[in-house]
């Protein structure tokens, strides 16, 4: 008999079929209201939940799923899963580190190049018949200073692409320096912004990093500096970013993530020196397969009486 699995996030049909073939009966509930309805009717049967860091699973939801044994986060993030509530129940929580790092790093560099070289605006101008307007000088990337805010596995891959592919000088900020990192460590987001031509946000989400990039950091990045965010929308203060873009305090920004997504604030959306993508940095076919592979492996391990492969630290 299939093991009931609550799917709280959007997944593609191929991934759904793979989960079903692995022995799980899917109860799909994407929005919170639908999730509450499914939990109220099937909460006594559901033994596993598939979510991600952006959607999470809160304490009330965890409490309402009486038979819950394991929560799997698709991808590396898990910031909105209530870990304390899970620990109190002895519920296993897993995530997917390393499954989409390369894809996210590729996307970060694509965003960096797109905003620096004005690709989106030039495309729009040419399609509109305005060839001359699109032929304005734009900054080069090679040899510039690349700052990485958060040198985890994704940040490291971005750094290697910048240094090895474009001959960029690289610096980074973490809570503590990494002994194995060959790049310059700077002691704060502010000093990193002051140093950088391009600053890429690659930190985890959650309360500890909320609005880490604020008005002061953006001012330090300066009118020739560019911001790229492939982490979580909450890391950047949206009001401060809109103000910086409107008044030329930074040269431009490229965001794959936005506070409150999928809703994009109108004041942000109308900025011309901005490139937006809909949280797709980790969505390559290769990465999707790898993340679902790991979810299935974790679920099979747990329900087969073995330890999970990639438990969230401390759970």
PDB file of C-alpha atoms in Angstrom:
ATOM      1  CA  UNK A   1       0.000   0.000   0.000  1.00  0.00           C
ATOM      2  CA  UNK A   2       1.447   3.418  -0.947  1.00  0.00           C
ATOM      3  CA  UNK A   3       2.768   5.550   1.905  1.00  0.00           C
ATOM      4  CA  UNK A   4       0.751   8.818   2.068  1.00  0.00           C
ATOM      5  CA  UNK A   5       2.944  11.813   1.160  1.00  0.00           C
ATOM      6  CA  UNK A   6       1.707  15.402   1.393  1.00  0.00           C
ATOM      7  CA  UNK A   7       3.236  17.461  -1.427  1.00  0.00           C
ATOM      8  CA  UNK A   8       3.183  21.124  -0.362  1.00  0.00           C
ATOM      9  CA  UNK A   9       5.033  22.533  -3.382  1.00  0.00           C
ATOM     10  CA  UNK A  10       4.685  22.533  -7.134  1.00  0.00           C
ATOM     11  CA  UNK A  11       6.459  19.617  -8.810  1.00  0.00           C
ATOM     12  CA  UNK A  12       6.399  18.504 -12.412  1.00  0.00           C
ATOM     13  CA  UNK A  13       4.459  15.435 -13.647  1.00  0.00           C
ATOM     14  CA  UNK A  14       7.618  13.390 -14.178  1.00  0.00           C
ATOM     15  CA  UNK A  15       8.696  13.946 -10.571  1.00  0.00           C
ATOM     16  CA  UNK A  16       5.195  13.074  -9.345  1.00  0.00           C
ATOM     17  CA  UNK A  17       5.281   9.841 -11.328  1.00  0.00           C
ATOM     18  CA  UNK A  18       8.698   8.962  -9.934  1.00  0.00           C
ATOM     19  CA  UNK A  19       7.515   9.474  -6.357  1.00  0.00           C
ATOM     20  CA  UNK A  20       4.466   7.333  -7.004  1.00  0.00           C
ATOM     21  CA  UNK A  21       6.599   4.618  -8.608  1.00  0.00           C
ATOM     22  CA  UNK A  22       8.799   4.670  -5.490  1.00  0.00           C
ATOM     23  CA  UNK A  23       5.792   3.680  -3.378  1.00  0.00           C
ATOM     24  CA  UNK A  24       4.226   6.957  -2.235  1.00  0.00           C
ATOM     25  CA  UNK A  25       0.642   8.097  -2.554  1.00  0.00           C
ATOM     26  CA  UNK A  26       0.637  11.830  -3.266  1.00  0.00           C
ATOM     27  CA  UNK A  27      -1.724  14.312  -1.635  1.00  0.00           C
ATOM     28  CA  UNK A  28      -0.948  17.550  -3.479  1.00  0.00           C
ATOM     29  CA  UNK A  29      -1.793  20.818  -1.706  1.00  0.00           C
ATOM     30  CA  UNK A  30       0.147  23.797  -3.018  1.00  0.00           C
ATOM     31  CA  UNK A  31      -1.460  26.744  -1.217  1.00  0.00           C
ATOM     32  CA  UNK A  32      -1.899  27.034   2.529  1.00  0.00           C
ATOM     33  CA  UNK A  33      -5.717  26.849   2.474  1.00  0.00           C
ATOM     34  CA  UNK A  34      -5.697  23.662   0.404  1.00  0.00           C
ATOM     35  CA  UNK A  35      -2.977  22.253   2.647  1.00  0.00           C
ATOM     36  CA  UNK A  36      -5.167  22.907   5.703  1.00  0.00           C
ATOM     37  CA  UNK A  37      -8.100  21.134   4.003  1.00  0.00           C
ATOM     38  CA  UNK A  38      -6.003  18.090   3.106  1.00  0.00           C
ATOM     39  CA  UNK A  39      -4.486  17.924   6.581  1.00  0.00           C
ATOM     40  CA  UNK A  40      -7.927  18.175   8.210  1.00  0.00           C
ATOM     41  CA  UNK A  41      -9.228  15.233   6.175  1.00  0.00           C
ATOM     42  CA  UNK A  42      -6.120  13.053   5.861  1.00  0.00           C
ATOM     43  CA  UNK A  43      -3.788  14.246   8.632  1.00  0.00           C
ATOM     44  CA  UNK A  44      -4.099  10.985  10.541  1.00  0.00           C
ATOM     45  CA  UNK A  45      -2.781   9.050   7.547  1.00  0.00           C
ATOM     46  CA  UNK A  46      -0.033  11.293   6.132  1.00  0.00           C
ATOM     47  CA  UNK A  47       3.390   9.997   7.142  1.00  0.00           C
ATOM     48  CA  UNK A  48       5.659  12.234   5.056  1.00  0.00           C
ATOM     49  CA  UNK A  49       5.702  15.790   3.700  1.00  0.00           C
ATOM     50  CA  UNK A  50       7.559  17.186   0.700  1.00  0.00           C
ATOM     51  CA  UNK A  51       8.146  20.945   0.885  1.00  0.00           C
ATOM     52  CA  UNK A  52      10.982  23.433   0.349  1.00  0.00           C
ATOM     53  CA  UNK A  53      12.658  26.249   2.239  1.00  0.00           C
ATOM     54  CA  UNK A  54      10.436  28.974   0.859  1.00  0.00           C
ATOM     55  CA  UNK A  55       7.173  27.167   1.665  1.00  0.00           C
ATOM     56  CA  UNK A  56       8.219  25.279   4.764  1.00  0.00           C
ATOM     57  CA  UNK A  57       5.891  23.643   7.278  1.00  0.00           C
ATOM     58  CA  UNK A  58       4.842  25.526  10.399  1.00  0.00           C
ATOM     59  CA  UNK A  59       4.273  24.286  13.940  1.00  0.00           C
ATOM     60  CA  UNK A  60       0.485  24.167  13.619  1.00  0.00           C
ATOM     61  CA  UNK A  61       0.700  22.108  10.431  1.00  0.00           C
ATOM     62  CA  UNK A  62       3.196  19.739  12.027  1.00  0.00           C
ATOM     63  CA  UNK A  63       0.935  19.332  15.071  1.00  0.00           C
ATOM     64  CA  UNK A  64      -2.071  18.576  12.875  1.00  0.00           C
ATOM     65  CA  UNK A  65      -0.383  15.721  11.000  1.00  0.00           C
ATOM     66  CA  UNK A  66      -0.593  13.079  13.690  1.00  0.00           C
ATOM     67  CA  UNK A  67       1.227  10.298  11.843  1.00  0.00           C
ATOM     68  CA  UNK A  68       4.015  12.456  10.435  1.00  0.00           C
ATOM     69  CA  UNK A  69       7.463  10.833  10.522  1.00  0.00           C
ATOM     70  CA  UNK A  70       9.602  12.720   7.995  1.00  0.00           C
ATOM     71  CA  UNK A  71       9.689  16.133   6.301  1.00  0.00           C
ATOM     72  CA  UNK A  72      11.777  16.415   3.119  1.00  0.00           C
ATOM     73  CA  UNK A  73      12.868  19.818   1.830  1.00  0.00           C
ATOM     74  CA  UNK A  74      13.421  19.828  -1.922  1.00  0.00           C
ATOM     75  CA  UNK A  75      16.741  21.636  -2.375  1.00  0.00           C
ATOM     76  CA  UNK A  76      19.194  22.933   0.195  1.00  0.00           C
ATOM     77  CA  UNK A  77      16.994  25.470   2.022  1.00  0.00           C
ATOM     78  CA  UNK A  78      14.771  24.662   4.995  1.00  0.00           C
ATOM     79  CA  UNK A  79      14.322  28.044   6.690  1.00  0.00           C
ATOM     80  CA  UNK A  80      10.511  27.958   6.976  1.00  0.00           C
ATOM     81  CA  UNK A  81      10.273  24.458   8.406  1.00  0.00           C
ATOM     82  CA  UNK A  82       9.694  24.710  12.165  1.00  0.00           C
ATOM     83  CA  UNK A  83      12.609  22.591  13.312  1.00  0.00           C
ATOM     84  CA  UNK A  84      11.785  22.963  17.006  1.00  0.00           C
ATOM     85  CA  UNK A  85       8.300  21.551  16.442  1.00  0.00           C
ATOM     86  CA  UNK A  86       9.757  18.699  14.401  1.00  0.00           C
ATOM     87  CA  UNK A  87      12.394  17.893  17.023  1.00  0.00           C
ATOM     88  CA  UNK A  88       9.770  17.866  19.778  1.00  0.00           C
ATOM     89  CA  UNK A  89       7.902  15.147  17.890  1.00  0.00           C
ATOM     90  CA  UNK A  90      11.011  13.212  16.855  1.00  0.00           C
ATOM     91  CA  UNK A  91      10.257  13.922  13.201  1.00  0.00           C
ATOM     92  CA  UNK A  92      13.146  13.517  10.770  1.00  0.00           C
ATOM     93  CA  UNK A  93      13.859  16.580   8.580  1.00  0.00           C
ATOM     94  CA  UNK A  94      15.992  16.268   5.442  1.00  0.00           C
ATOM     95  CA  UNK A  95      17.191  18.649   2.752  1.00  0.00           C
ATOM     96  CA  UNK A  96      19.084  18.506  -0.534  1.00  0.00           C
ATOM     97  CA  UNK A  97      22.533  20.085  -0.293  1.00  0.00           C
ATOM     98  CA  UNK A  98      24.620  19.784  -3.443  1.00  0.00           C
ATOM     99  CA  UNK A  99      21.779  18.842  -5.758  1.00  0.00           C
ATOM    100  CA  UNK A 100      21.422  22.128  -7.642  1.00  0.00           C
ATOM    101  CA  UNK A 101      24.570  24.093  -6.799  1.00  0.00           C
ATOM    102  CA  UNK A 102      25.990  24.146 -10.314  1.00  0.00           C
ATOM    103  CA  UNK A 103      22.704  25.200 -11.897  1.00  0.00           C
ATOM    104  CA  UNK A 104      22.218  28.034  -9.402  1.00  0.00           C
ATOM    105  CA  UNK A 105      25.792  29.224  -9.937  1.00  0.00           C
ATOM    106  CA  UNK A 106      25.277  29.177 -13.724  1.00  0.00           C
ATOM    107  CA  UNK A 107      22.126  31.258 -13.322  1.00  0.00           C
ATOM    108  CA  UNK A 108      23.871  33.733 -11.053  1.00  0.00           C
ATOM    109  CA  UNK A 109      26.492  34.384 -13.715  1.00  0.00           C
ATOM    110  CA  UNK A 110      23.784  34.670 -16.382  1.00  0.00           C
ATOM    111  CA  UNK A 111      21.987  37.313 -14.306  1.00  0.00           C
ATOM    112  CA  UNK A 112      25.247  39.139 -13.651  1.00  0.00           C
ATOM    113  CA  UNK A 113      26.045  39.279 -17.358  1.00  0.00           C
ATOM    114  CA  UNK A 114      22.485  40.198 -18.308  1.00  0.00           C
ATOM    115  CA  UNK A 115      22.310  43.236 -16.010  1.00  0.00           C
ATOM    116  CA  UNK A 116      25.879  44.392 -16.605  1.00  0.00           C
ATOM    117  CA  UNK A 117      25.656  44.220 -20.377  1.00  0.00           C
ATOM    118  CA  UNK A 118      22.050  45.422 -20.573  1.00  0.00           C
ATOM    119  CA  UNK A 119      20.931  42.318 -22.460  1.00  0.00           C
ATOM    120  CA  UNK A 120      17.229  42.507 -21.596  1.00  0.00           C
ATOM    121  CA  UNK A 121      16.877  46.197 -22.404  1.00  0.00           C
ATOM    122  CA  UNK A 122      18.856  45.846 -25.627  1.00  0.00           C
ATOM    123  CA  UNK A 123      16.706  42.940 -26.756  1.00  0.00           C
ATOM    124  CA  UNK A 124      13.547  44.927 -26.037  1.00  0.00           C
ATOM    125  CA  UNK A 125      14.864  47.984 -27.902  1.00  0.00           C
ATOM    126  CA  UNK A 126      15.926  46.022 -30.982  1.00  0.00           C
ATOM    127  CA  UNK A 127      12.603  44.196 -31.167  1.00  0.00           C
ATOM    128  CA  UNK A 128      10.898  47.591 -30.970  1.00  0.00           C
ATOM    129  CA  UNK A 129      12.893  48.894 -33.917  1.00  0.00           C
ATOM    130  CA  UNK A 130      15.159  51.156 -31.874  1.00  0.00           C
ATOM    131  CA  UNK A 131      18.547  49.823 -32.931  1.00  0.00           C
ATOM    132  CA  UNK A 132      20.524  52.931 -31.957  1.00  0.00           C
ATOM    133  CA  UNK A 133      19.144  53.169 -28.414  1.00  0.00           C
ATOM    134  CA  UNK A 134      20.432  49.685 -27.696  1.00  0.00           C
ATOM    135  CA  UNK A 135      24.003  50.541 -28.714  1.00  0.00           C
ATOM    136  CA  UNK A 136      25.014  52.284 -25.503  1.00  0.00           C
ATOM    137  CA  UNK A 137      28.315  51.354 -23.782  1.00  0.00           C
ATOM    138  CA  UNK A 138      27.868  48.884 -20.938  1.00  0.00           C
ATOM    139  CA  UNK A 139      30.354  47.731 -18.256  1.00  0.00           C
ATOM    140  CA  UNK A 140      32.578  44.747 -18.936  1.00  0.00           C
ATOM    141  CA  UNK A 141      32.810  41.873 -16.474  1.00  0.00           C
ATOM    142  CA  UNK A 142      36.289  40.450 -16.962  1.00  0.00           C
ATOM    143  CA  UNK A 143      38.838  41.644 -14.433  1.00  0.00           C
ATOM    144  CA  UNK A 144      36.267  43.268 -12.147  1.00  0.00           C
ATOM    145  CA  UNK A 145      35.741  42.673  -8.410  1.00  0.00           C
ATOM    146  CA  UNK A 146      33.211  39.974  -7.511  1.00  0.00           C
ATOM    147  CA  UNK A 147      31.925  39.902  -3.925  1.00  0.00           C
ATOM    148  CA  UNK A 148      30.148  36.789  -2.663  1.00  0.00           C
ATOM    149  CA  UNK A 149      27.864  37.224   0.341  1.00  0.00           C
ATOM    150  CA  UNK A 150      27.701  33.688   1.703  1.00  0.00           C
ATOM    151  CA  UNK A 151      30.473  31.334   0.598  1.00  0.00           C
ATOM    152  CA  UNK A 152      28.647  28.031   0.888  1.00  0.00           C
ATOM    153  CA  UNK A 153      28.693  25.425  -1.850  1.00  0.00           C
ATOM    154  CA  UNK A 154      26.759  27.676  -4.255  1.00  0.00           C
ATOM    155  CA  UNK A 155      28.797  30.759  -3.380  1.00  0.00           C
ATOM    156  CA  UNK A 156      31.996  28.806  -3.930  1.00  0.00           C
ATOM    157  CA  UNK A 157      30.890  27.712  -7.398  1.00  0.00           C
ATOM    158  CA  UNK A 158      30.000  31.310  -8.293  1.00  0.00           C
ATOM    159  CA  UNK A 159      33.412  32.428  -7.066  1.00  0.00           C
ATOM    160  CA  UNK A 160      35.167  29.793  -9.180  1.00  0.00           C
ATOM    161  CA  UNK A 161      33.223  30.819 -12.280  1.00  0.00           C
ATOM    162  CA  UNK A 162      34.081  34.463 -11.739  1.00  0.00           C
ATOM    163  CA  UNK A 163      37.753  33.883 -11.000  1.00  0.00           C
ATOM    164  CA  UNK A 164      38.406  31.110 -13.498  1.00  0.00           C
ATOM    165  CA  UNK A 165      36.074  32.155 -16.292  1.00  0.00           C
ATOM    166  CA  UNK A 166      36.344  35.931 -16.213  1.00  0.00           C
ATOM    167  CA  UNK A 167      39.589  36.612 -14.348  1.00  0.00           C
ATOM    168  CA  UNK A 168      37.686  38.444 -11.612  1.00  0.00           C
ATOM    169  CA  UNK A 169      39.140  39.273  -8.225  1.00  0.00           C
ATOM    170  CA  UNK A 170      36.978  37.543  -5.615  1.00  0.00           C
ATOM    171  CA  UNK A 171      36.205  38.407  -2.009  1.00  0.00           C
ATOM    172  CA  UNK A 172      33.582  36.990   0.314  1.00  0.00           C
ATOM    173  CA  UNK A 173      31.872  37.419   3.654  1.00  0.00           C
ATOM    174  CA  UNK A 174      30.702  34.608   5.924  1.00  0.00           C
ATOM    175  CA  UNK A 175      30.042  34.600   9.640  1.00  0.00           C
ATOM    176  CA  UNK A 176      33.550  33.120   9.922  1.00  0.00           C
ATOM    177  CA  UNK A 177      36.390  32.825   7.368  1.00  0.00           C
ATOM    178  CA  UNK A 178      36.803  29.552   5.510  1.00  0.00           C
ATOM    179  CA  UNK A 179      40.279  28.109   5.960  1.00  0.00           C
ATOM    180  CA  UNK A 180      40.054  26.337   2.597  1.00  0.00           C
ATOM    181  CA  UNK A 181      38.985  29.406   0.586  1.00  0.00           C
ATOM    182  CA  UNK A 182      41.689  31.019  -1.574  1.00  0.00           C
ATOM    183  CA  UNK A 183      39.836  34.325  -1.804  1.00  0.00           C
ATOM    184  CA  UNK A 184      39.885  37.507   0.264  1.00  0.00           C
ATOM    185  CA  UNK A 185      37.757  37.427   3.406  1.00  0.00           C
ATOM    186  CA  UNK A 186      36.051  40.673   4.425  1.00  0.00           C
ATOM    187  CA  UNK A 187      34.553  41.145   7.892  1.00  0.00           C
ATOM    188  CA  UNK A 188      31.047  42.434   7.061  1.00  0.00           C
ATOM    189  CA  UNK A 189      28.492  42.828   4.267  1.00  0.00           C
ATOM    190  CA  UNK A 190      29.276  46.560   4.334  1.00  0.00           C
ATOM    191  CA  UNK A 191      32.999  46.138   3.704  1.00  0.00           C
ATOM    192  CA  UNK A 192      32.238  43.549   1.025  1.00  0.00           C
ATOM    193  CA  UNK A 193      29.897  45.973  -0.738  1.00  0.00           C
ATOM    194  CA  UNK A 194      32.472  48.776  -0.548  1.00  0.00           C
ATOM    195  CA  UNK A 195      35.032  46.502  -2.208  1.00  0.00           C
ATOM    196  CA  UNK A 196      32.794  44.979  -4.908  1.00  0.00           C
ATOM    197  CA  UNK A 197      31.899  45.924  -8.458  1.00  0.00           C
ATOM    198  CA  UNK A 198      29.388  43.049  -8.434  1.00  0.00           C
ATOM    199  CA  UNK A 199      27.955  41.591  -5.236  1.00  0.00           C
ATOM    200  CA  UNK A 200      26.153  38.252  -5.391  1.00  0.00           C
ATOM    201  CA  UNK A 201      23.911  37.207  -2.503  1.00  0.00           C
ATOM    202  CA  UNK A 202      24.233  33.465  -1.841  1.00  0.00           C
ATOM    203  CA  UNK A 203      23.332  33.167   1.852  1.00  0.00           C
ATOM    204  CA  UNK A 204      20.680  30.942   3.420  1.00  0.00           C
ATOM    205  CA  UNK A 205      17.333  32.545   4.158  1.00  0.00           C
ATOM    206  CA  UNK A 206      15.687  32.902   7.546  1.00  0.00           C
ATOM    207  CA  UNK A 207      15.653  35.344  10.431  1.00  0.00           C
ATOM    208  CA  UNK A 208      19.443  35.468  10.770  1.00  0.00           C
ATOM    209  CA  UNK A 209      19.924  36.918   7.284  1.00  0.00           C
ATOM    210  CA  UNK A 210      16.758  39.015   6.934  1.00  0.00           C
ATOM    211  CA  UNK A 211      17.589  42.389   5.322  1.00  0.00           C
ATOM    212  CA  UNK A 212      21.300  41.704   5.575  1.00  0.00           C
ATOM    213  CA  UNK A 213      21.542  43.821   2.434  1.00  0.00           C
ATOM    214  CA  UNK A 214      20.015  47.081   3.617  1.00  0.00           C
ATOM    215  CA  UNK A 215      20.198  50.739   2.603  1.00  0.00           C
ATOM    216  CA  UNK A 216      23.670  51.156   4.092  1.00  0.00           C
ATOM    217  CA  UNK A 217      25.063  48.153   2.231  1.00  0.00           C
ATOM    218  CA  UNK A 218      23.488  49.288  -1.041  1.00  0.00           C
ATOM    219  CA  UNK A 219      24.948  52.775  -0.599  1.00  0.00           C
ATOM    220  CA  UNK A 220      28.354  51.173  -0.033  1.00  0.00           C
ATOM    221  CA  UNK A 221      27.996  49.176  -3.260  1.00  0.00           C
ATOM    222  CA  UNK A 222      27.702  52.536  -4.974  1.00  0.00           C
ATOM    223  CA  UNK A 223      26.449  54.032  -8.228  1.00  0.00           C
ATOM    224  CA  UNK A 224      28.716  51.828 -10.363  1.00  0.00           C
ATOM    225  CA  UNK A 225      27.931  48.619  -8.437  1.00  0.00           C
ATOM    226  CA  UNK A 226      25.549  45.796  -9.309  1.00  0.00           C
ATOM    227  CA  UNK A 227      23.612  43.458  -7.004  1.00  0.00           C
ATOM    228  CA  UNK A 228      22.632  39.879  -7.886  1.00  0.00           C
ATOM    229  CA  UNK A 229      20.419  37.780  -5.583  1.00  0.00           C
ATOM    230  CA  UNK A 230      19.961  34.037  -6.108  1.00  0.00           C
ATOM    231  CA  UNK A 231      19.491  33.268  -2.387  1.00  0.00           C
ATOM    232  CA  UNK A 232      16.225  34.336  -0.755  1.00  0.00           C
ATOM    233  CA  UNK A 233      14.239  37.517  -1.274  1.00  0.00           C
ATOM    234  CA  UNK A 234      14.223  38.202   2.451  1.00  0.00           C
ATOM    235  CA  UNK A 235      17.974  38.823   2.497  1.00  0.00           C
ATOM    236  CA  UNK A 236      17.544  42.114   0.597  1.00  0.00           C
ATOM    237  CA  UNK A 237      15.502  45.029   1.954  1.00  0.00           C
ATOM    238  CA  UNK A 238      13.116  45.613  -0.951  1.00  0.00           C
ATOM    239  CA  UNK A 239      12.173  49.166   0.030  1.00  0.00           C
ATOM    240  CA  UNK A 240      15.851  50.110   0.250  1.00  0.00           C
ATOM    241  CA  UNK A 241      16.564  48.394  -3.067  1.00  0.00           C
ATOM    242  CA  UNK A 242      13.777  50.269  -4.881  1.00  0.00           C
ATOM    243  CA  UNK A 243      15.092  53.538  -3.472  1.00  0.00           C
ATOM    244  CA  UNK A 244      18.661  52.701  -4.530  1.00  0.00           C
ATOM    245  CA  UNK A 245      17.572  51.780  -8.058  1.00  0.00           C
ATOM    246  CA  UNK A 246      15.338  54.836  -8.477  1.00  0.00           C
ATOM    247  CA  UNK A 247      17.974  57.297  -7.314  1.00  0.00           C
ATOM    248  CA  UNK A 248      21.006  55.741  -8.983  1.00  0.00           C
ATOM    249  CA  UNK A 249      22.633  54.692  -5.714  1.00  0.00           C
ATOM    250  CA  UNK A 250      23.513  51.424  -7.452  1.00  0.00           C
ATOM    251  CA  UNK A 251      23.896  50.772 -11.173  1.00  0.00           C
ATOM    252  CA  UNK A 252      21.453  47.888 -11.321  1.00  0.00           C
ATOM    253  CA  UNK A 253      20.209  44.632  -9.827  1.00  0.00           C
ATOM    254  CA  UNK A 254      19.302  41.165 -11.050  1.00  0.00           C
ATOM    255  CA  UNK A 255      17.030  39.058  -8.861  1.00  0.00           C
ATOM    256  CA  UNK A 256      15.873  35.470  -9.069  1.00  0.00           C
ATOM    257  CA  UNK A 257      14.122  35.860  -5.716  1.00  0.00           C
ATOM    258  CA  UNK A 258      11.904  38.604  -4.280  1.00  0.00           C
ATOM    259  CA  UNK A 259      10.427  39.269  -0.851  1.00  0.00           C
ATOM    260  CA  UNK A 260       6.849  37.992  -0.793  1.00  0.00           C
ATOM    261  CA  UNK A 261       7.209  36.078  -4.051  1.00  0.00           C
ATOM    262  CA  UNK A 262       5.410  35.269  -6.276  1.00  0.00           C
ATOM    263  CA  UNK A 263       3.975  38.753  -5.735  1.00  0.00           C
ATOM    264  CA  UNK A 264       6.400  41.384  -7.009  1.00  0.00           C
ATOM    265  CA  UNK A 265       5.936  44.897  -5.578  1.00  0.00           C
ATOM    266  CA  UNK A 266       4.876  47.276  -8.386  1.00  0.00           C
ATOM    267  CA  UNK A 267       7.524  49.827  -7.362  1.00  0.00           C
ATOM    268  CA  UNK A 268      10.176  47.163  -7.878  1.00  0.00           C
ATOM    269  CA  UNK A 269       8.752  45.776 -11.111  1.00  0.00           C
ATOM    270  CA  UNK A 270       8.792  49.153 -12.861  1.00  0.00           C
ATOM    271  CA  UNK A 271      12.520  49.733 -12.354  1.00  0.00           C
ATOM    272  CA  UNK A 272      14.370  49.818 -15.667  1.00  0.00           C
ATOM    273  CA  UNK A 273      17.824  48.956 -14.273  1.00  0.00           C
ATOM    274  CA  UNK A 274      16.578  45.597 -13.042  1.00  0.00           C
ATOM    275  CA  UNK A 275      16.384  42.031 -14.381  1.00  0.00           C
ATOM    276  CA  UNK A 276      13.928  39.580 -12.804  1.00  0.00           C
ATOM    277  CA  UNK A 277      13.522  35.824 -13.113  1.00  0.00           C
ATOM    278  CA  UNK A 278      10.869  33.737 -11.256  1.00  0.00           C
ATOM    279  CA  UNK A 279      12.991  31.741  -8.772  1.00  0.00           C
ATOM    280  CA  UNK A 280      14.276  29.406 -11.465  1.00  0.00           C
ATOM    281  CA  UNK A 281      18.002  29.375 -10.684  1.00  0.00           C
ATOM    282  CA  UNK A 282      17.865  25.766  -9.485  1.00  0.00           C
ATOM    283  CA  UNK A 283      15.467  24.540 -12.152  1.00  0.00           C
ATOM    284  CA  UNK A 284      17.461  22.713 -14.764  1.00  0.00           C
ATOM    285  CA  UNK A 285      16.377  19.208 -15.806  1.00  0.00           C
ATOM    286  CA  UNK A 286      19.577  17.848 -14.290  1.00  0.00           C
ATOM    287  CA  UNK A 287      19.039  19.623 -10.962  1.00  0.00           C
ATOM    288  CA  UNK A 288      15.351  18.694 -10.746  1.00  0.00           C
ATOM    289  CA  UNK A 289      16.221  15.036 -11.248  1.00  0.00           C
ATOM    290  CA  UNK A 290      19.001  15.188  -8.652  1.00  0.00           C
ATOM    291  CA  UNK A 291      16.806  16.863  -6.023  1.00  0.00           C
ATOM    292  CA  UNK A 292      13.982  14.355  -6.500  1.00  0.00           C
ATOM    293  CA  UNK A 293      16.487  11.451  -6.501  1.00  0.00           C
ATOM    294  CA  UNK A 294      17.701  12.565  -3.086  1.00  0.00           C
ATOM    295  CA  UNK A 295      14.161  12.990  -1.718  1.00  0.00           C
ATOM    296  CA  UNK A 296      13.299   9.454  -2.833  1.00  0.00           C
ATOM    297  CA  UNK A 297      16.535   8.091  -1.351  1.00  0.00           C
ATOM    298  CA  UNK A 298      15.838   9.815   1.974  1.00  0.00           C
ATOM    299  CA  UNK A 299      12.239   8.570   2.053  1.00  0.00           C
ATOM    300  CA  UNK A 300      13.250   5.011   1.183  1.00  0.00           C
ATOM    301  CA  UNK A 301      15.982   5.040   3.809  1.00  0.00           C
ATOM    302  CA  UNK A 302      13.627   6.266   6.516  1.00  0.00           C
ATOM    303  CA  UNK A 303      10.764   3.925   5.740  1.00  0.00           C
ATOM    304  CA  UNK A 304      13.240   1.093   5.299  1.00  0.00           C
ATOM    305  CA  UNK A 305      14.429   1.549   8.867  1.00  0.00           C
ATOM    306  CA  UNK A 306      17.735   3.229   7.984  1.00  0.00           C
ATOM    307  CA  UNK A 307      19.051   6.715   8.858  1.00  0.00           C
ATOM    308  CA  UNK A 308      18.220   9.500   6.419  1.00  0.00           C
ATOM    309  CA  UNK A 309      21.039  10.360   4.027  1.00  0.00           C
ATOM    310  CA  UNK A 310      20.972  14.148   4.404  1.00  0.00           C
ATOM    311  CA  UNK A 311      19.289  15.184   7.664  1.00  0.00           C
ATOM    312  CA  UNK A 312      19.119  18.881   8.484  1.00  0.00           C
ATOM    313  CA  UNK A 313      21.877  19.594  11.031  1.00  0.00           C
ATOM    314  CA  UNK A 314      20.600  19.286  14.579  1.00  0.00           C
ATOM    315  CA  UNK A 315      17.520  17.192  13.741  1.00  0.00           C
TER     316      UNK A 315
END
